[in-house]
Coordinates of C-alpha atoms and ligand atoms in Angstrom, one line a residue:
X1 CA -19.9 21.8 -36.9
X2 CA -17.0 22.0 -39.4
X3 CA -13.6 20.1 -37.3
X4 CA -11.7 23.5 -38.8
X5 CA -11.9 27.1 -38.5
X6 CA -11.0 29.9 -41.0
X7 CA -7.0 29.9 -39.8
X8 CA -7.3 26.2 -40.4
X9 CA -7.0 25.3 -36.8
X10 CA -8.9 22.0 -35.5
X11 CA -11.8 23.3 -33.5
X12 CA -13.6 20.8 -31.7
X13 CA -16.6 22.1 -30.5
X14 CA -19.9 20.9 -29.5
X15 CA -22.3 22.0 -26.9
X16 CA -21.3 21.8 -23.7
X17 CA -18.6 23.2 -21.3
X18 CA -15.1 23.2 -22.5
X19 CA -13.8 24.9 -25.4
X20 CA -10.9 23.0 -26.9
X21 CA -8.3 24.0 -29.6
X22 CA -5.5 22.1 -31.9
X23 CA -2.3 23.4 -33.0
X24 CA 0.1 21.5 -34.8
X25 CA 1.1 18.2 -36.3
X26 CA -1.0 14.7 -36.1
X27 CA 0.8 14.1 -33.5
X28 CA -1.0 16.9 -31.2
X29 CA -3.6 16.2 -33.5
X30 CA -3.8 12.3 -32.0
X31 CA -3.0 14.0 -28.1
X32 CA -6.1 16.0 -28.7
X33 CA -8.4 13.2 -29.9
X34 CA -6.7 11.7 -26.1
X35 CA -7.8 14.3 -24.2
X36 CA -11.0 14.8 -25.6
X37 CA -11.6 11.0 -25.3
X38 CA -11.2 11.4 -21.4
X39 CA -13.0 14.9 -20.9
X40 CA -16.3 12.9 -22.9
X41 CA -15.8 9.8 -21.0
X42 CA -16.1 11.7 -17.6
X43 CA -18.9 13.1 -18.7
X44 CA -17.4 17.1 -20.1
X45 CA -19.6 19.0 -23.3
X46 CA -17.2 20.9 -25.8
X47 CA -18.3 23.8 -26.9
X48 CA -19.0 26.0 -29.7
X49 CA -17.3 29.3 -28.8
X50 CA -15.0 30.6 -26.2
X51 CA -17.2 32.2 -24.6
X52 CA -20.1 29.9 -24.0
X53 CA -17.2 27.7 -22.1
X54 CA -16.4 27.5 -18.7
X55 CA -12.6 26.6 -19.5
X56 CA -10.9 26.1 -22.6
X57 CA -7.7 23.8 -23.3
X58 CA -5.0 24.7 -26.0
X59 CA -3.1 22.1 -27.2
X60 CA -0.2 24.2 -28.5
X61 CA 2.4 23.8 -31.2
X62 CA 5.9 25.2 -30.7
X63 CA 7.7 23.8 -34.1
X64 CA 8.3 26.9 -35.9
X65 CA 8.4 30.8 -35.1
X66 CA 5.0 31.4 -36.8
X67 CA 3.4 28.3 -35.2
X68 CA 4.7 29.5 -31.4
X69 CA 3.1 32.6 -32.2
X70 CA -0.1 31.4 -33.3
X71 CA -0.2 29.4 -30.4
X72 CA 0.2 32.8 -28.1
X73 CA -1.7 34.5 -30.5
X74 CA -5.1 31.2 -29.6
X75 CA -4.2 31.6 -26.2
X76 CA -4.3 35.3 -25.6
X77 CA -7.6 34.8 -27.5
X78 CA -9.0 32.2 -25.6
X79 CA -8.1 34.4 -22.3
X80 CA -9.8 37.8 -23.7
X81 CA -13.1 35.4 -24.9
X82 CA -12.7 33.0 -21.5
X83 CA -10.7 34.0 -19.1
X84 CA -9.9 30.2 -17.6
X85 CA -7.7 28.7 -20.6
X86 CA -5.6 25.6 -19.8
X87 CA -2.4 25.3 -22.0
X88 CA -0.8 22.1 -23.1
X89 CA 1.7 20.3 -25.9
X90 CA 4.5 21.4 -27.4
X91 CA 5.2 24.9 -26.3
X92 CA 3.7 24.2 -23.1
X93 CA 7.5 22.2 -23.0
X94 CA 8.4 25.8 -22.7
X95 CA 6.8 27.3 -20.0
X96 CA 8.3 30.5 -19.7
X97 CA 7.6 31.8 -22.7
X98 CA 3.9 31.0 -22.8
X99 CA 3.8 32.7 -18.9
X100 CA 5.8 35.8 -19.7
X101 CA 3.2 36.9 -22.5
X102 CA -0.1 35.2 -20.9
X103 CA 0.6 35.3 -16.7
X104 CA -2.7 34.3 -15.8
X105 CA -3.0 31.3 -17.8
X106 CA -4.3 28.2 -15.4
X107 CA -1.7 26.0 -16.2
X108 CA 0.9 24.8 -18.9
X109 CA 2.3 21.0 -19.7
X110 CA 3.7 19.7 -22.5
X111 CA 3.0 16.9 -24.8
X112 CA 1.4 13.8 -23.7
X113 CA 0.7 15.1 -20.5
X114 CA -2.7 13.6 -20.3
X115 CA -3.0 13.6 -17.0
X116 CA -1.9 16.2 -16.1
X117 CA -4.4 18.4 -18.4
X118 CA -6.9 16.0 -16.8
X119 CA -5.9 16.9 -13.3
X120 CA -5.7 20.8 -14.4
X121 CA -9.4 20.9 -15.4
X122 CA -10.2 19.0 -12.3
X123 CA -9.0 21.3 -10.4
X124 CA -10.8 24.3 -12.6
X125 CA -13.9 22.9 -13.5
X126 CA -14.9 19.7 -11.1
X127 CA -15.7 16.8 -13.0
X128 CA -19.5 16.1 -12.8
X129 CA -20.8 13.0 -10.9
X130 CA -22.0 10.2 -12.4
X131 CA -24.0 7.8 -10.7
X132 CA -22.9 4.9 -12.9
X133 CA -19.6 5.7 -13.8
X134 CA -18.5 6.9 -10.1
X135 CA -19.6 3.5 -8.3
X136 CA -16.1 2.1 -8.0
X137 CA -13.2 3.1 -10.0
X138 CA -11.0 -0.2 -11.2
X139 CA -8.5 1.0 -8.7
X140 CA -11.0 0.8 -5.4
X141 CA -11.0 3.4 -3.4
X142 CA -8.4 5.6 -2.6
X143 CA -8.3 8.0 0.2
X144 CA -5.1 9.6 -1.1
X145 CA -4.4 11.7 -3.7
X146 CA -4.9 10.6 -7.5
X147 CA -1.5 10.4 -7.9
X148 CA 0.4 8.6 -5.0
X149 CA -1.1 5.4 -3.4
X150 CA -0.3 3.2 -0.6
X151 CA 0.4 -0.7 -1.6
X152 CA 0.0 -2.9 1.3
X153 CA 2.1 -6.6 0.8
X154 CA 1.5 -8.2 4.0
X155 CA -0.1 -8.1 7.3
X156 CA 0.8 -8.7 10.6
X157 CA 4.2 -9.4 12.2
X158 CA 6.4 -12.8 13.0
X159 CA 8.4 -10.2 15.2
X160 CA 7.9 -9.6 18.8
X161 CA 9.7 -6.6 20.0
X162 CA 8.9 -5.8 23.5
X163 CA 7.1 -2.4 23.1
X164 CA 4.8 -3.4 20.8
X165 CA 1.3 -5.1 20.8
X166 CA 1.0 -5.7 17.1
X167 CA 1.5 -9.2 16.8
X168 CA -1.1 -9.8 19.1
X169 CA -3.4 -7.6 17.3
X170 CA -3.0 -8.8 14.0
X171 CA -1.3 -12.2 14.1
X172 CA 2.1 -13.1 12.3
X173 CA 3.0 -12.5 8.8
X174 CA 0.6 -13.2 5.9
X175 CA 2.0 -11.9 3.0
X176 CA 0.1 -11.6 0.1
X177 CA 0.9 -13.6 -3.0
X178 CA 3.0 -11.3 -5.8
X179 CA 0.5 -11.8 -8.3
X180 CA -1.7 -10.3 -6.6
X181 CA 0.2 -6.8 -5.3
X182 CA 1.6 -6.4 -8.8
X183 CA -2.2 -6.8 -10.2
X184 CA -3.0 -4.0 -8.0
X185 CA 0.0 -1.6 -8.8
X186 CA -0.4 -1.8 -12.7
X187 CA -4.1 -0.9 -12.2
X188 CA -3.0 1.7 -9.8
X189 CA -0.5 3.1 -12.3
X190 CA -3.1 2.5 -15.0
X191 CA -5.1 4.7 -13.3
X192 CA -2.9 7.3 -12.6
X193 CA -0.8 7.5 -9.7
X194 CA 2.5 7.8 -10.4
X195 CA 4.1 7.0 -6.8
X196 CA 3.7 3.6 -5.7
X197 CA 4.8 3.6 -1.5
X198 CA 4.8 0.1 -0.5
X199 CA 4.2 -0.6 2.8
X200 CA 3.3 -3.1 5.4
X201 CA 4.7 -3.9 9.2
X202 CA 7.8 -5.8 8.2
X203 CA 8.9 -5.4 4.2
X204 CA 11.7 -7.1 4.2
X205 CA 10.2 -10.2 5.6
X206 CA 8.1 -10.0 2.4
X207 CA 7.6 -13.4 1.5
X208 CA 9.1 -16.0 4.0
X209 CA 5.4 -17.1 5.4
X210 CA 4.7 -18.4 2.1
X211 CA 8.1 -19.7 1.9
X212 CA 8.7 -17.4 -1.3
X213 CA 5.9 -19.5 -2.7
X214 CA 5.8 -18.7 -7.0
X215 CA 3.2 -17.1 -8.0
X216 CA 2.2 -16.3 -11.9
X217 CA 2.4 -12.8 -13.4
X218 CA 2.2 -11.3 -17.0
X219 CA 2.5 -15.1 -18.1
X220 CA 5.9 -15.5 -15.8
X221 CA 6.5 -17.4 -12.8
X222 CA 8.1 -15.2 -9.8
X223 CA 8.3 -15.7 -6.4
X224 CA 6.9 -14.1 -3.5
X225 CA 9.9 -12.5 -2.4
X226 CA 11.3 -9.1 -1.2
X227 CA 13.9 -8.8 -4.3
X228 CA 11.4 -9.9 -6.9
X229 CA 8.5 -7.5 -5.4
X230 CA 11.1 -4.4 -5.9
X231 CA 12.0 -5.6 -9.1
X232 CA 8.7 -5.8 -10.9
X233 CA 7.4 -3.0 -9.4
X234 CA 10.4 -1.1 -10.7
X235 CA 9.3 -2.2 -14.1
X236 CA 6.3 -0.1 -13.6
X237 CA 5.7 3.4 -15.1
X238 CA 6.1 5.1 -11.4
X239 CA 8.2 6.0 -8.3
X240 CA 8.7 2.8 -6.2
X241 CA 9.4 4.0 -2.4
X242 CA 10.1 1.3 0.1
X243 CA 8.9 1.8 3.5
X244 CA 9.4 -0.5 6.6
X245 CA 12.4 -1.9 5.7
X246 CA 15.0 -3.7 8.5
X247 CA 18.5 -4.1 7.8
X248 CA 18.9 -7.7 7.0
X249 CA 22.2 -8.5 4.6
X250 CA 19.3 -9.9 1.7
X251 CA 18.2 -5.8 1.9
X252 CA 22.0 -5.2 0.1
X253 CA 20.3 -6.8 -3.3
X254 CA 18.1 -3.9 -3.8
X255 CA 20.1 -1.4 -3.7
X256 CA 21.7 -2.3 -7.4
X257 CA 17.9 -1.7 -8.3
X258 CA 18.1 1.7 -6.5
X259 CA 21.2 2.8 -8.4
X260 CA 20.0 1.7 -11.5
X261 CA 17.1 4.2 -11.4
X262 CA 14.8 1.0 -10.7
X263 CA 13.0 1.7 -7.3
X264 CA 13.7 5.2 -6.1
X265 CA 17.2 5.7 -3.8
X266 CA 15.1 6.0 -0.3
X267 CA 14.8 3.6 2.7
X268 CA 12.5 3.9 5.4
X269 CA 13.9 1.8 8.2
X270 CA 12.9 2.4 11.5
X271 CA 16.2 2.0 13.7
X272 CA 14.8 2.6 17.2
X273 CA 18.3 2.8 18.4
X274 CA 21.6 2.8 18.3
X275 CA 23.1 0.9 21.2
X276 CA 23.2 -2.5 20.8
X277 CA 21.9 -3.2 24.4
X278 CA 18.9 -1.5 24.2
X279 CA 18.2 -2.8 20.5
X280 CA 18.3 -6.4 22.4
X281 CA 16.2 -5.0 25.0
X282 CA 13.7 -4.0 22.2
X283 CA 14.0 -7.4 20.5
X284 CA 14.5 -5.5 17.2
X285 CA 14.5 -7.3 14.4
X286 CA 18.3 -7.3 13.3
X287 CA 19.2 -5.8 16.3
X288 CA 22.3 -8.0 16.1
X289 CA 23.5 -6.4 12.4
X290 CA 26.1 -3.9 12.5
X291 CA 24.0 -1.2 11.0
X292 CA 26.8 1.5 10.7
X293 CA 28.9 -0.8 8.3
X294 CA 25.5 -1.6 6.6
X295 CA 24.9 1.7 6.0
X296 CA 28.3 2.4 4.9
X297 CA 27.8 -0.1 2.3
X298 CA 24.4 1.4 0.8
X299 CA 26.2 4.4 0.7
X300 CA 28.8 2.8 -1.8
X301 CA 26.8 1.3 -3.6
X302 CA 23.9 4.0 -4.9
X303 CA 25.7 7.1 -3.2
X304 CA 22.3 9.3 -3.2
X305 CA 20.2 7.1 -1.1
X306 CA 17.9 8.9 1.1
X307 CA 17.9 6.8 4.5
X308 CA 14.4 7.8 7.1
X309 CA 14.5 6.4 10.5
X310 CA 12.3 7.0 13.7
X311 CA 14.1 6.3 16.8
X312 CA 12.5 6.1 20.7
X313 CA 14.3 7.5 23.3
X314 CA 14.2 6.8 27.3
X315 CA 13.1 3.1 27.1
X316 CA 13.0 1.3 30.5
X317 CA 16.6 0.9 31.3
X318 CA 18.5 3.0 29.0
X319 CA 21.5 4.8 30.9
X320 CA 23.0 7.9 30.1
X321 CA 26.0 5.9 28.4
X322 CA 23.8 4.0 26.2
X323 CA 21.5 7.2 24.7
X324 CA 25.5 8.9 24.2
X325 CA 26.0 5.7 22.0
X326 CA 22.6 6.9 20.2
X327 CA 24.0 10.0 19.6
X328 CA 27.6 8.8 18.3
X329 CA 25.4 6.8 16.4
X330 CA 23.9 9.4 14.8
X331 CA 27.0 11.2 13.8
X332 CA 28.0 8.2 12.1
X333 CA 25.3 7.5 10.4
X334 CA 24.1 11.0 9.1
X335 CA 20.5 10.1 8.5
X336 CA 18.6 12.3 6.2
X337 CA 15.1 12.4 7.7
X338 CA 14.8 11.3 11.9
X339 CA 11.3 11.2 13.5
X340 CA 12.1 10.4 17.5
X341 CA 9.4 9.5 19.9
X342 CA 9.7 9.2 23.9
X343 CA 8.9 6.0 25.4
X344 CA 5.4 5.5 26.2
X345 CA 4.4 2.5 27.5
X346 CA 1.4 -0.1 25.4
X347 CA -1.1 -1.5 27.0
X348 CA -0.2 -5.4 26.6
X349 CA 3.4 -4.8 26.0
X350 CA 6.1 -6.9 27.8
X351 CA 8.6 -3.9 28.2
X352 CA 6.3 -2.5 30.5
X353 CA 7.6 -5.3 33.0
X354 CA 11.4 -4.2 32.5
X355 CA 13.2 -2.2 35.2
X356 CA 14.4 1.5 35.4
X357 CA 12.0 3.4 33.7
X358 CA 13.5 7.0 32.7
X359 CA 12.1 9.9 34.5
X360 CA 9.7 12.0 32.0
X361 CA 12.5 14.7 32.9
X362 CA 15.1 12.9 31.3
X363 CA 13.6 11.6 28.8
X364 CA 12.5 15.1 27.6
X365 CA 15.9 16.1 27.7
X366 CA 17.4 13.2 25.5
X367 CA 14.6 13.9 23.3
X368 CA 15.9 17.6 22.8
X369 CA 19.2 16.6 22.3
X370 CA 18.5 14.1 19.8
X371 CA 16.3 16.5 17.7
X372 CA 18.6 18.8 17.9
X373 CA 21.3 16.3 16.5
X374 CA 18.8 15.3 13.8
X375 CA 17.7 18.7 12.8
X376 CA 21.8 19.7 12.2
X377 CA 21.5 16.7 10.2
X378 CA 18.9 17.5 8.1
X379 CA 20.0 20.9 7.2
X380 CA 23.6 20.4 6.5
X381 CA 22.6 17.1 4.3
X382 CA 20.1 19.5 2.5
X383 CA 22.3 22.1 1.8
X384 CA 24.4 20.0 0.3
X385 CA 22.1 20.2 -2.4
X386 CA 22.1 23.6 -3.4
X387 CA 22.9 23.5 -7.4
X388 CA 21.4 20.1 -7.9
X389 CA 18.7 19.7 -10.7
X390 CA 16.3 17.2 -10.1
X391 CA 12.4 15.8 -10.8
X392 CA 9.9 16.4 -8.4
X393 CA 6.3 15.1 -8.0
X394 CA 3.7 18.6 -7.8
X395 CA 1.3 17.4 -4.9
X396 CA -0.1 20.9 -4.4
X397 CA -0.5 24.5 -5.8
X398 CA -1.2 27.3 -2.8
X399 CA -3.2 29.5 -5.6
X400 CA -3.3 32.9 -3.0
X401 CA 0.9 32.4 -3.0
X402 CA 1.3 31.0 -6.7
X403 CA 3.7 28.0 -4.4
X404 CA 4.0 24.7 -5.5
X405 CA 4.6 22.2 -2.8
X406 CA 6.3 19.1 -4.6
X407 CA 8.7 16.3 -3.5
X408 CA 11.6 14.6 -4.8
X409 CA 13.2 11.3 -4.3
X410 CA 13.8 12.2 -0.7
X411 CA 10.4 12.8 0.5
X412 CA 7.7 10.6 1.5
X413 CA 4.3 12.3 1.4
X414 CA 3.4 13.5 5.0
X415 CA 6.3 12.6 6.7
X416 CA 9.4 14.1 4.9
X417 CA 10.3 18.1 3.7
X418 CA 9.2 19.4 0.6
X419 CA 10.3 20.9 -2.4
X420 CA 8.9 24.7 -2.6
X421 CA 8.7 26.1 -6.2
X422 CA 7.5 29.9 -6.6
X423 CA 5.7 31.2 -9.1
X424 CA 4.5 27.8 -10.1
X425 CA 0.8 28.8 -10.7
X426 CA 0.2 26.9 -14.0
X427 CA 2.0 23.5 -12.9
X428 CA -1.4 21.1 -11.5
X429 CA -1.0 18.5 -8.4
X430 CA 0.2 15.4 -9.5
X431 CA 3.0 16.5 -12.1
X432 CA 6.6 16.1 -12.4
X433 CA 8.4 18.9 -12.6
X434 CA 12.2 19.7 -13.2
X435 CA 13.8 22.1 -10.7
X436 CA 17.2 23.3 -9.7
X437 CA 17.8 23.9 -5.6
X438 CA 18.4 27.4 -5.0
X439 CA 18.3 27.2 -1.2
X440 CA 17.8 25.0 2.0
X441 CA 16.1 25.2 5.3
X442 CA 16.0 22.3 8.5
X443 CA 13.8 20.5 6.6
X444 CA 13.0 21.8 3.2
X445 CA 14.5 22.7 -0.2
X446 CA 13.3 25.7 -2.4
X447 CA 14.0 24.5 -6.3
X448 CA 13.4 26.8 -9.4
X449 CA 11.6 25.5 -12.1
X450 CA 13.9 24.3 -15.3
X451 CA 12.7 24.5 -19.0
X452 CA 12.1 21.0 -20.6
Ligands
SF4_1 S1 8.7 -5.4 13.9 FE1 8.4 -5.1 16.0 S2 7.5 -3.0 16.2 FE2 7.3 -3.7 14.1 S3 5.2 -4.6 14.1 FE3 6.7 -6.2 14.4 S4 6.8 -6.5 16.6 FE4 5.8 -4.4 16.2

C-alpha cells in the first residue's frame, strides 16, 4: 500500500479497523507514527478505505488557510465515507471551527494529545482483549478511571480519637518507604492518569514511624517525609491532590508548593469540629491548634486554596453553646466543600462510654442548621467565580445531552461539585479542558469551553 494518496496526504492503511489520515508537517507526521504505535500495540488493524473502517482518526493540520481547509475538506470526507471520524492535531487546537462545519464529529484534541485520541477510540470502538497483553497492566489494577488514581502512603493510625475503631483494626502507622509511592506514581502517570489523589488515614503523619527514614529515588536520597512526598510528586506530569491532611504547623511548608503551581491548591482536612471542648473530647489530632488563624495563614499564603472538611455533629456531650461555637466557626472559616455526619456510635469505640448523648431530635436539627450554613457557603464561594478561566479534568461525556462533567482544582472525584460544560460532545473522559465560568449553583459551576 503506497504511505501517500493522490493529494499527497500520508494514508496509513492496512487491513483492519481504523482508517487513519496525516495532515501536515513531520511533526504531525511523528504524532501520527505515536498514535499508530499505540492503536497496533493494543491490538487495532488500519484500514484500506474509509469505508471498510469502523472509525477513522484525522490528525489535522491548521498552519495555513489551504491546509485548515484541507483538513475540513478530509474530515467531511471521512464522515460522508465513515460516519465515526475522530479529529486530532493542530486544528483540533481549534475546536470551534472544526464543530461548526462537521457537528457530528466524535471528538477533537490538539497536538500531542495521545491519550486523549486513545481514550476517544476507546470509548468508540472498544479496544479488543488480549489474553496476553491484558494480564496485568504495569500499573496493577485500577478500579478507577484511567485517568485519576488513588496513591495510598501509609496504613493505619498512631491516633486514637474516641469515636473511632481504626487503630484497633489496622494497627498504628506504617508508612511506606518514599521510594516506593513515588515508584508507583511515575508508573501511574506513565500510564496515564493524570490526577494523582494521595491518600491514607493520617497524611500528615507521613513519615514519623520510620522516623523520616531516607530512602533512594531517581539516584537521590530523600526522606520519608510529608514535605518531600508533596514535593516529588509535584515534580510529576499530573494533579497532586492531598487528602487527609490535619492541621499541624509542619502542614504551612506545603502550601509554597501549592502557590507555586506544584501540588494543586486543595486540602482535605477533616475538622470534626469547631469547639475546642468537643475537639478534646474527640481526641483530634491537633485538636489543640488554633485552626482559624491556621487557616487564615493558608489563605495568605496561596489565596485560591480550596479547603474540604467533614464535620460530626451531636457527639455525646455537646451543648447547645458548643455546636453555636461550630457554627461561628464556620462563618469564620468559610470552607469551600463541608460533608457533616450525625453521631453514630462504633462498635468498640470509647466515646460510646461518655455522658449526655444528644437526642436524635436534636441532632437532626443541628445537622439542618449546619447544612444549611455550609450550603450558603458553597454557593456564595462559587459564585465568586463567575468570569474565571480555568483547566478542568473531562471525567465524563453524557452523549444523549452532549454535557461534559469535568472538575477543576476544587473538586475531588465523588465527593466535590463539578464543572458542567455544554455542547462538549467531542471532548473524551480524561482530558483537560479550558473553560470560563458562566454560572453557579450550591454546589456546581457551569464553564464554557475556551479556544486553545
Ligand atoms: S485520626 Fe482519628 S479518626 Fe482518623 S483514623 Fe486515626 S483515630 Fe481514626
Amino acid at each position: 500500500m503506497p504511505p501517500f494518496d493522490v493529494h499527497g496526504r500520508v494514508v496509513t492503511e492496512s487491513v483492519g479497523k481504523i482508517g487513519f489520515v496525516s495532515l501536515g508537517c513531520p511533526k504531525a507526521l511523528v504524532d501520527s507514527e505515536t498514535i499508530l504505535t499505540r492503536l497496533r500495540a493494543e491490538g487495532y488493524e488500519t484500514s484500506s478505505s474509509f469505508a471498510g473502517a469502523d472509525l477513522v482518526v484525522v490528525n489535522t493540520c491548521g498552519f495555513i488557510d489551504a491546509a485548515v481547509e484541507e483538513s475540513l475538506d478530509t474530515i467531511g470526507e471521512a464522515l460522508a465515507e465513515n460516519g465515526r471520524v475522530v479529529v486530532t492535531g493542530c486544528l483540533g487546537a481549534r475546536p470551534r471551527e472544526i464543530l461548526e462545519r462537521h457537528p457530528s464529529v466524535l471528538s477533537v484534541t490538539g497536538p500531542h494529545a495521545f491519550d486523549e485520541v486513545m481514550s476517544a477510540v476507546h470509548q468508540h470502538l472498544p479496544r479488543p482483549h488480549d489474553p496476553y497483553m491484558d494480564l496485568l497492566p504495569p500499573q496493577g489494577i485500577k478500579l478507577t478511571p484511567r485517568h485519576f488514581a488513588y496513591l495510598k502512603i501509609s496504613e493505619g493510625c498512631n491516633h486514637r480519637c474516641t469515636f473511632c475503631i481504626i487503630p484497633s483494626m489496622r494497627g498504628d502507622l506504617v508508612s511506606r518507604p518514599i521510594g516506593d509511592v513515588l515508584r508507583e506514581a511515575e508508573k501511574l502517570v506513565t500510564a496515564g492518569v493524570k490526577e494523582l489523589l494521595v491518600i491514607s488515614q493520617d497524611t500528615s503523619a507521613y513519615g514519623v514511624d520510620l522516623r523520616y527514614a531516607p530512602d533512594t529515588w531517581q539516584g537521590r536520597t530523600i526522606k520519608t517525609r510529608f514535605y518531600d512526598l508533596c514535593k516529588e510528586l509535584g515534580e510529576l506530569d499530573a494533579w497532586v491532590r492531598l487528602h487527609y491532611v490535619y492541621p499541624y504547623p509542619h502542614v504551612d511548608d506545603v502550601l509554597p508548593l501549592m502557590a507555586e503551581g506544584k501540588v494543586l491548591p486543595y486540602l482535605d482536612i477533616p475538622f470534626q469540629h469547631g469547639s475546642p471542648s468537643v475537639l478534646k473530647r474527640m481526641r483530634r489530632p491537633a485538636h489543640a491548634e488554633n485552626t482559624l488563624e491556621r487557616i487564615r495563614r493558608w489563605r495568605q499564603i496561596c489565596p485560591d486554596i480550596t479547603l474540604r472538611s467533614t464535620f460530626i455533629v451531636g457527639f455525646p456531650g455537646e451543648t447547645e453553646a458548643e455546636f453555636q461555637t461550630l457554627l461561628d466557626w464556620m462563618d469564620e472559616a468559610q470552607l469551600d466543600r463541608v460533608g457533616c455526619f450525625q453521631y453514630s456510635p462504633v462498635e468498640g469505640a470509647r466515646a460510646n462510654a461518655l455522658e449526655g448523648a444528644v437526642p436524635p431530635e436534636v441532632m437532626q436539627d443541628r445537622w439542618e442548621q449546619f447544612m444549611e450554613k455550609a450550603a450558603e457557603i458553597s454557593a456564595s464561594r462559587l459564585a465568586a467565580k463567575i468570569g474565571k478561566r480555568m483547566r478542568v479534568l473531562v471525567d465524563e461525556i453524557d452523549p444523549e445531552t452532549g454535557v461534559a462533567q469535568a472538575r477543576s482544582a476544587s473538586d475531588a472525584p465523588e465527593i466535590d461539585g463539578q464543572v458542567l460544560i455544554e455542547d462538549a460532545r467531542h471532548l473524551v473522559p480524561g482530558s483537560w479542558a479550558d473553560v470560563e465560568i458562566v454560572a453557579s449553583d450550591t454546589y456546581d459551576l457551569q464553564g464554557e469551553l475556551l479556544e486553545t
